[in-house]
Amino acid sequence: MKKLKILLLSGGIGKRLWPLSNSVRSKQFLKLLKNEQGEYESMIQRVCRQLADAGLLSSAYIITCESQMDIIKNQIGSHIPVICEPSQRGTFPSIVLACAYLHSHQHSSINETICVLPVDSYVEPRFYEQLLTIPDILQKSQAELALFGALPQFPSEQFGYIVPKQALKEEVGCLLIDEFIEKPNSDKAQMLIEKNAYWNCGIFGFSLNFMIEYLKEKKFSTSYSQLLKTYDRLPDISFDYQVVEKNSKSIVIPYSGQWKDLGSWEALSGQLANSIFGKGSLSEDCQNTQIVNEMSIPIHAISVSDTIIAASPDGILVANKHKSNAIKEQAEKARPMYEEKRWGVYKVLDFTSTNEGMHSLSKLIKINPGKNISYQTHQFRQETWTVISGEGKFILDGRLSYIKAGDVLQIPFGAKHAVKAITSLEIIEVQWGEKLLEEDIIRIADSWDDTVNHSIKGRNRSFLSSSVQWASMIWKMVLKSMKTRLGMKKN
């Protein structure tokens, strides 16, 4: 059986799971699912674990954006290659970029079969076993595109539908496609189910050659480096609309097992192991209600049914589960108040402004043992750090010191600084300046070893510069003394 290249789409935001999900910590990174060992894991961790069990993880690539790189490394590690989009856009440009990467950067065979998977699907292990049939089915059917269709469990308005033709290719395990219907109302969804339609799982299988020829036909570059430079010129549209629905040689592979899209609170709540996450309580007469609370204050619900109550530093949602998707239109696009980084997490505590145009922002920073924040500097802000627990190492402009609970550290404008946790380290950071932007970071070194080496070189340069200055000063003094003595002798 032929191998696959797996492309995992992980660049979305997931507004329907606000306030836990934001532009940085998207829905696929929420650790709310339990694995067989009873440990909590995120959607992307679950998908990668299942791919590993199916022997497919070594062939996987993750497509994401720059803002999610840290959290992916934190949750998945660095052993899965990551293809980074220059900006968050539709699935068409992201898939195009990944195919160009495989073609011109990785030099993959043009006959390689590509399978695109979303990371928020909740499926059984046998689902991944069926993925392995895609190359053979494409070859036998002579199709250009293969999609997966799940048997509908109910008439849903949240999914797209694939309507098959009556002709069944039983010998190859697929159906020809008649049409696509995107998110119909309940009545039409029921009619589609009666016509044996399938839920569109958002999975695409095709040969790399198909995509490269498509790019050539549309006069798009097939070079990865060139597409990076012209990424914003690609159509900001879904792969379904741009490619799939316009292709006449597509097939659907029926899947009869469990499949769920965990992109809404209604769907996700059905997979939560507990009714309460975090501080809070539910009265005994609460039916089908769950609390997901990331705040330090408790939430108590009394006589509330069919409700999701979610709270994070970004905001609070109280919604009927069946209507919770409306939050997608209401959630404000604001600065994320909570972010998971490769070294730990931070939570924004407060943000204030003065009449003089200055701003103050405070954060609670938690750094995991052995992890470090990069050696960096800021142009527009100064910072004050108060260590509230733990021990660590701190470098400021090349000078290393040990820090512990109770220490207060001043970081002036433009000062180079980094910190490494010896034990779990908690710091209250207060920023002050005219511009308080998360992008106001000039990184000098990422790893602690590089930071130390850079600091040593900086100290050596500083020492050499000081030595030269001292030598020059002493030499001038010697010359002055010699001139004075010569003058005295002449007199």
PDB file of N, CA and C in Angstrom, residues 30 40 63 129 182 227 258 274 290 376 422 469:
ATOM      1  N   LEU A  30      -6.819  23.851  22.792  1.00  0.00           N
ATOM      2  CA  LEU A  30      -7.488  23.805  24.096  1.00  0.00           C
ATOM      3  C   LEU A  30      -7.404  22.395  24.674  1.00  0.00           C
ATOM      4  N   TYR A  40      -5.398  15.113  30.083  1.00  0.00           N
ATOM      5  CA  TYR A  40      -6.022  16.073  29.184  1.00  0.00           C
ATOM      6  C   TYR A  40      -5.094  16.386  28.010  1.00  0.00           C
ATOM      7  N   ILE A  63       0.603  22.905   8.829  1.00  0.00           N
ATOM      8  CA  ILE A  63       0.500  24.225   8.195  1.00  0.00           C
ATOM      9  C   ILE A  63      -0.103  25.179   9.215  1.00  0.00           C
ATOM     10  N   GLU A 129      -6.891   4.446   9.348  1.00  0.00           N
ATOM     11  CA  GLU A 129      -6.614   3.260   8.540  1.00  0.00           C
ATOM     12  C   GLU A 129      -7.258   3.394   7.161  1.00  0.00           C
ATOM     13  N   GLU A 182     -23.416  23.805   0.675  1.00  0.00           N
ATOM     14  CA  GLU A 182     -22.713  24.352   1.827  1.00  0.00           C
ATOM     15  C   GLU A 182     -23.677  24.838   2.906  1.00  0.00           C
ATOM     16  N   LEU A 227       6.376  31.939  -3.715  1.00  0.00           N
ATOM     17  CA  LEU A 227       5.034  32.068  -3.141  1.00  0.00           C
ATOM     18  C   LEU A 227       5.067  32.768  -1.791  1.00  0.00           C
ATOM     19  N   GLN A 258     -17.468   6.973  13.537  1.00  0.00           N
ATOM     20  CA  GLN A 258     -17.703   8.216  14.260  1.00  0.00           C
ATOM     21  C   GLN A 258     -16.882   9.362  13.664  1.00  0.00           C
ATOM     22  N   ASN A 274     -15.770  16.189  31.969  1.00  0.00           N
ATOM     23  CA  ASN A 274     -16.346  16.723  33.202  1.00  0.00           C
ATOM     24  C   ASN A 274     -17.337  17.832  32.901  1.00  0.00           C
ATOM     25  N   GLN A 290     -22.515  23.006  31.285  1.00  0.00           N
ATOM     26  CA  GLN A 290     -21.109  22.844  31.630  1.00  0.00           C
ATOM     27  C   GLN A 290     -20.437  24.189  31.848  1.00  0.00           C
ATOM     28  N   GLN A 376      16.351  39.404  24.342  1.00  0.00           N
ATOM     29  CA  GLN A 376      15.593  40.338  23.518  1.00  0.00           C
ATOM     30  C   GLN A 376      15.719  41.759  24.049  1.00  0.00           C
ATOM     31  N   ILE A 422      14.940  27.957  36.768  1.00  0.00           N
ATOM     32  CA  ILE A 422      15.571  26.784  37.393  1.00  0.00           C
ATOM     33  C   ILE A 422      14.462  25.889  37.942  1.00  0.00           C
ATOM     34  N   GLN A 469      40.305  52.152  25.817  1.00  0.00           N
ATOM     35  CA  GLN A 469      40.114  53.505  26.306  1.00  0.00           C
ATOM     36  C   GLN A 469      41.091  53.829  27.443  1.00  0.00           C
TER      37      GLN A 469
END
